[in-house]
Amino acid sequence: QVQLVESGGGLVQPGGSLRLSCAASGSIFRFNTMAWYRQAPGKQRELVARITNTGSPYYVDSVKGRFTISRDIGKNSVYLQMNSLKSEDTAVYSCFLLSNGRDYWGQGTQVTVSS
């Protein structure tokens, strides 16, 4: 059984920074993709950033230049460094893992950007 555990959400002022972490445990296929999604109130869930085993990252346009996704393959972990946060970044952020054709989700962590 695969589990994803996130940490690092919270309340931050506009322009501030947060770092989200997600650790995966269980039977995980070596070659996989990890990602961060977010869902704001009243909006659909959207892909924020994605990273593969080769390290090639993808970012949604709205976070390019502000967010950085990285991973530690040995620890089956993925991170999201979020800088220059804006109020529109407020959402529940969820960790995602695609492994051997199956997808797994974390429980989500709240990020609130407000003064």
PDB file of C-alpha atoms in Angstrom:
ATOM      1  CA  GLN A   1       0.000   0.000   0.000  1.00  0.00           C
ATOM      2  CA  VAL A   2       1.331   3.399  -0.989  1.00  0.00           C
ATOM      3  CA  GLN A   3       0.910   6.406   1.264  1.00  0.00           C
ATOM      4  CA  LEU A   4       1.742  10.045   0.642  1.00  0.00           C
ATOM      5  CA  VAL A   5       2.252  12.376   3.584  1.00  0.00           C
ATOM      6  CA  GLU A   6       2.444  16.133   3.018  1.00  0.00           C
ATOM      7  CA  SER A   7       3.683  18.891   5.262  1.00  0.00           C
ATOM      8  CA  GLY A   8       4.588  22.549   5.119  1.00  0.00           C
ATOM      9  CA  GLY A   9       1.323  24.372   4.461  1.00  0.00           C
ATOM     10  CA  GLY A  10       0.152  27.339   6.466  1.00  0.00           C
ATOM     11  CA  LEU A  11      -0.655  31.028   6.485  1.00  0.00           C
ATOM     12  CA  VAL A  12       1.732  33.455   4.826  1.00  0.00           C
ATOM     13  CA  GLN A  13       1.588  37.103   3.802  1.00  0.00           C
ATOM     14  CA  PRO A  14       1.632  38.107   0.137  1.00  0.00           C
ATOM     15  CA  GLY A  15       5.187  38.077  -1.155  1.00  0.00           C
ATOM     16  CA  GLY A  16       6.208  35.436   1.354  1.00  0.00           C
ATOM     17  CA  SER A  17       7.478  31.899   0.876  1.00  0.00           C
ATOM     18  CA  LEU A  18       6.523  28.385   1.864  1.00  0.00           C
ATOM     19  CA  ARG A  19       8.033  24.985   1.181  1.00  0.00           C
ATOM     20  CA  LEU A  20       5.804  21.962   0.825  1.00  0.00           C
ATOM     21  CA  SER A  21       7.121  18.441   1.318  1.00  0.00           C
ATOM     22  CA  CYS A  22       5.643  15.084   0.390  1.00  0.00           C
ATOM     23  CA  ALA A  23       7.051  11.708   1.348  1.00  0.00           C
ATOM     24  CA  ALA A  24       5.856   8.514  -0.318  1.00  0.00           C
ATOM     25  CA  SER A  25       6.076   5.127   1.338  1.00  0.00           C
ATOM     26  CA  GLY A  26       5.149   1.607   0.328  1.00  0.00           C
ATOM     27  CA  SER A  27       5.653  -0.356  -2.865  1.00  0.00           C
ATOM     28  CA  ILE A  28       6.720   2.256  -5.386  1.00  0.00           C
ATOM     29  CA  PHE A  29       7.851   1.540  -8.899  1.00  0.00           C
ATOM     30  CA  ARG A  30      11.291   2.932  -9.493  1.00  0.00           C
ATOM     31  CA  PHE A  31      10.344   5.030 -12.516  1.00  0.00           C
ATOM     32  CA  ASN A  32       7.518   7.375 -11.660  1.00  0.00           C
ATOM     33  CA  THR A  33       6.191  10.881 -11.802  1.00  0.00           C
ATOM     34  CA  MET A  34       5.431  13.091  -8.836  1.00  0.00           C
ATOM     35  CA  ALA A  35       3.472  16.301  -8.901  1.00  0.00           C
ATOM     36  CA  TRP A  36       1.627  18.961  -6.937  1.00  0.00           C
ATOM     37  CA  TYR A  37      -1.973  19.893  -7.623  1.00  0.00           C
ATOM     38  CA  ARG A  38      -4.091  22.555  -5.986  1.00  0.00           C
ATOM     39  CA  GLN A  39      -7.758  23.318  -5.609  1.00  0.00           C
ATOM     40  CA  ALA A  40      -9.075  26.693  -4.603  1.00  0.00           C
ATOM     41  CA  PRO A  41     -12.610  27.160  -3.252  1.00  0.00           C
ATOM     42  CA  GLY A  42     -15.143  27.013  -6.067  1.00  0.00           C
ATOM     43  CA  LYS A  43     -12.527  26.076  -8.652  1.00  0.00           C
ATOM     44  CA  GLN A  44     -11.410  22.886 -10.344  1.00  0.00           C
ATOM     45  CA  ARG A  45      -8.269  21.138  -9.258  1.00  0.00           C
ATOM     46  CA  GLU A  46      -5.286  22.143 -11.366  1.00  0.00           C
ATOM     47  CA  LEU A  47      -1.822  20.792 -11.936  1.00  0.00           C
ATOM     48  CA  VAL A  48       0.740  23.168 -10.449  1.00  0.00           C
ATOM     49  CA  ALA A  49       4.023  21.391 -11.152  1.00  0.00           C
ATOM     50  CA  ARG A  50       5.217  17.950 -12.192  1.00  0.00           C
ATOM     51  CA  ILE A  51       8.597  16.226 -12.192  1.00  0.00           C
ATOM     52  CA  THR A  52       9.709  12.887 -13.626  1.00  0.00           C
ATOM     53  CA  ASN A  53      12.598  10.594 -12.751  1.00  0.00           C
ATOM     54  CA  THR A  54      14.715  12.378 -15.331  1.00  0.00           C
ATOM     55  CA  GLY A  55      14.129  15.595 -13.437  1.00  0.00           C
ATOM     56  CA  SER A  56      12.385  17.449 -16.241  1.00  0.00           C
ATOM     57  CA  PRO A  57       9.925  19.810 -14.569  1.00  0.00           C
ATOM     58  CA  TYR A  58       6.648  21.230 -15.809  1.00  0.00           C
ATOM     59  CA  TYR A  59       4.928  24.309 -14.353  1.00  0.00           C
ATOM     60  CA  VAL A  60       1.572  25.886 -14.972  1.00  0.00           C
ATOM     61  CA  ASP A  61       2.083  29.354 -16.416  1.00  0.00           C
ATOM     62  CA  SER A  62       0.747  31.145 -13.347  1.00  0.00           C
ATOM     63  CA  VAL A  63       3.596  29.870 -11.126  1.00  0.00           C
ATOM     64  CA  LYS A  64       6.540  29.941 -13.534  1.00  0.00           C
ATOM     65  CA  GLY A  65       9.461  31.854 -12.074  1.00  0.00           C
ATOM     66  CA  ARG A  66       7.979  31.713  -8.555  1.00  0.00           C
ATOM     67  CA  PHE A  67       7.636  28.005  -7.728  1.00  0.00           C
ATOM     68  CA  THR A  68      10.279  25.287  -7.947  1.00  0.00           C
ATOM     69  CA  ILE A  69       9.582  21.564  -7.811  1.00  0.00           C
ATOM     70  CA  SER A  70      12.312  19.145  -6.824  1.00  0.00           C
ATOM     71  CA  ARG A  71      12.595  15.566  -5.682  1.00  0.00           C
ATOM     72  CA  ASP A  72      14.783  13.207  -3.745  1.00  0.00           C
ATOM     73  CA  ILE A  73      14.463   9.862  -5.525  1.00  0.00           C
ATOM     74  CA  GLY A  74      16.229   7.972  -2.741  1.00  0.00           C
ATOM     75  CA  LYS A  75      13.703   9.263  -0.224  1.00  0.00           C
ATOM     76  CA  ASN A  76      10.709   9.009  -2.594  1.00  0.00           C
ATOM     77  CA  SER A  77      10.010  12.629  -1.775  1.00  0.00           C
ATOM     78  CA  VAL A  78       8.952  15.678  -3.705  1.00  0.00           C
ATOM     79  CA  TYR A  79       9.121  19.324  -2.661  1.00  0.00           C
ATOM     80  CA  LEU A  80       7.535  22.552  -3.809  1.00  0.00           C
ATOM     81  CA  GLN A  81       9.331  25.782  -2.995  1.00  0.00           C
ATOM     82  CA  MET A  82       6.857  28.620  -3.355  1.00  0.00           C
ATOM     83  CA  ASN A  83       8.171  32.188  -3.469  1.00  0.00           C
ATOM     84  CA  SER A  84       6.515  35.536  -4.098  1.00  0.00           C
ATOM     85  CA  LEU A  85       3.200  34.074  -3.041  1.00  0.00           C
ATOM     86  CA  LYS A  86       0.012  35.813  -4.118  1.00  0.00           C
ATOM     87  CA  SER A  87      -3.502  35.692  -2.735  1.00  0.00           C
ATOM     88  CA  GLU A  88      -4.559  33.689  -5.794  1.00  0.00           C
ATOM     89  CA  ASP A  89      -2.195  30.907  -4.712  1.00  0.00           C
ATOM     90  CA  THR A  90      -4.511  30.199  -1.785  1.00  0.00           C
ATOM     91  CA  ALA A  91      -5.698  26.603  -2.130  1.00  0.00           C
ATOM     92  CA  VAL A  92      -5.426  23.084  -0.817  1.00  0.00           C
ATOM     93  CA  TYR A  93      -2.251  21.622  -2.273  1.00  0.00           C
ATOM     94  CA  SER A  94      -2.101  17.879  -2.836  1.00  0.00           C
ATOM     95  CA  CYS A  95       0.804  15.625  -3.635  1.00  0.00           C
ATOM     96  CA  PHE A  96       0.408  13.151  -6.517  1.00  0.00           C
ATOM     97  CA  LEU A  97       2.348  10.039  -7.482  1.00  0.00           C
ATOM     98  CA  LEU A  98       2.030   8.020 -10.689  1.00  0.00           C
ATOM     99  CA  SER A  99       3.692   4.658 -10.192  1.00  0.00           C
ATOM    100  CA  ASN A 100       3.418   1.572 -12.393  1.00  0.00           C
ATOM    101  CA  GLY A 101       0.219   2.800 -13.979  1.00  0.00           C
ATOM    102  CA  ARG A 102      -1.533   3.669 -10.747  1.00  0.00           C
ATOM    103  CA  ASP A 103      -2.061   7.082  -9.216  1.00  0.00           C
ATOM    104  CA  TYR A 104      -1.938   8.008  -5.562  1.00  0.00           C
ATOM    105  CA  TRP A 105      -2.896  11.174  -3.681  1.00  0.00           C
ATOM    106  CA  GLY A 106      -1.925  12.782  -0.431  1.00  0.00           C
ATOM    107  CA  GLN A 107      -4.480  14.157   1.998  1.00  0.00           C
ATOM    108  CA  GLY A 108      -3.787  17.771   1.044  1.00  0.00           C
ATOM    109  CA  THR A 109      -2.348  20.703   2.929  1.00  0.00           C
ATOM    110  CA  GLN A 110      -3.880  24.180   3.145  1.00  0.00           C
ATOM    111  CA  VAL A 111      -1.923  27.159   1.877  1.00  0.00           C
ATOM    112  CA  THR A 112      -3.433  30.541   2.675  1.00  0.00           C
ATOM    113  CA  VAL A 113      -1.889  33.759   1.382  1.00  0.00           C
ATOM    114  CA  SER A 114      -3.352  36.730   3.178  1.00  0.00           C
ATOM    115  CA  SER A 115      -2.328  39.899   4.953  1.00  0.00           C
TER     116      SER A 115
END
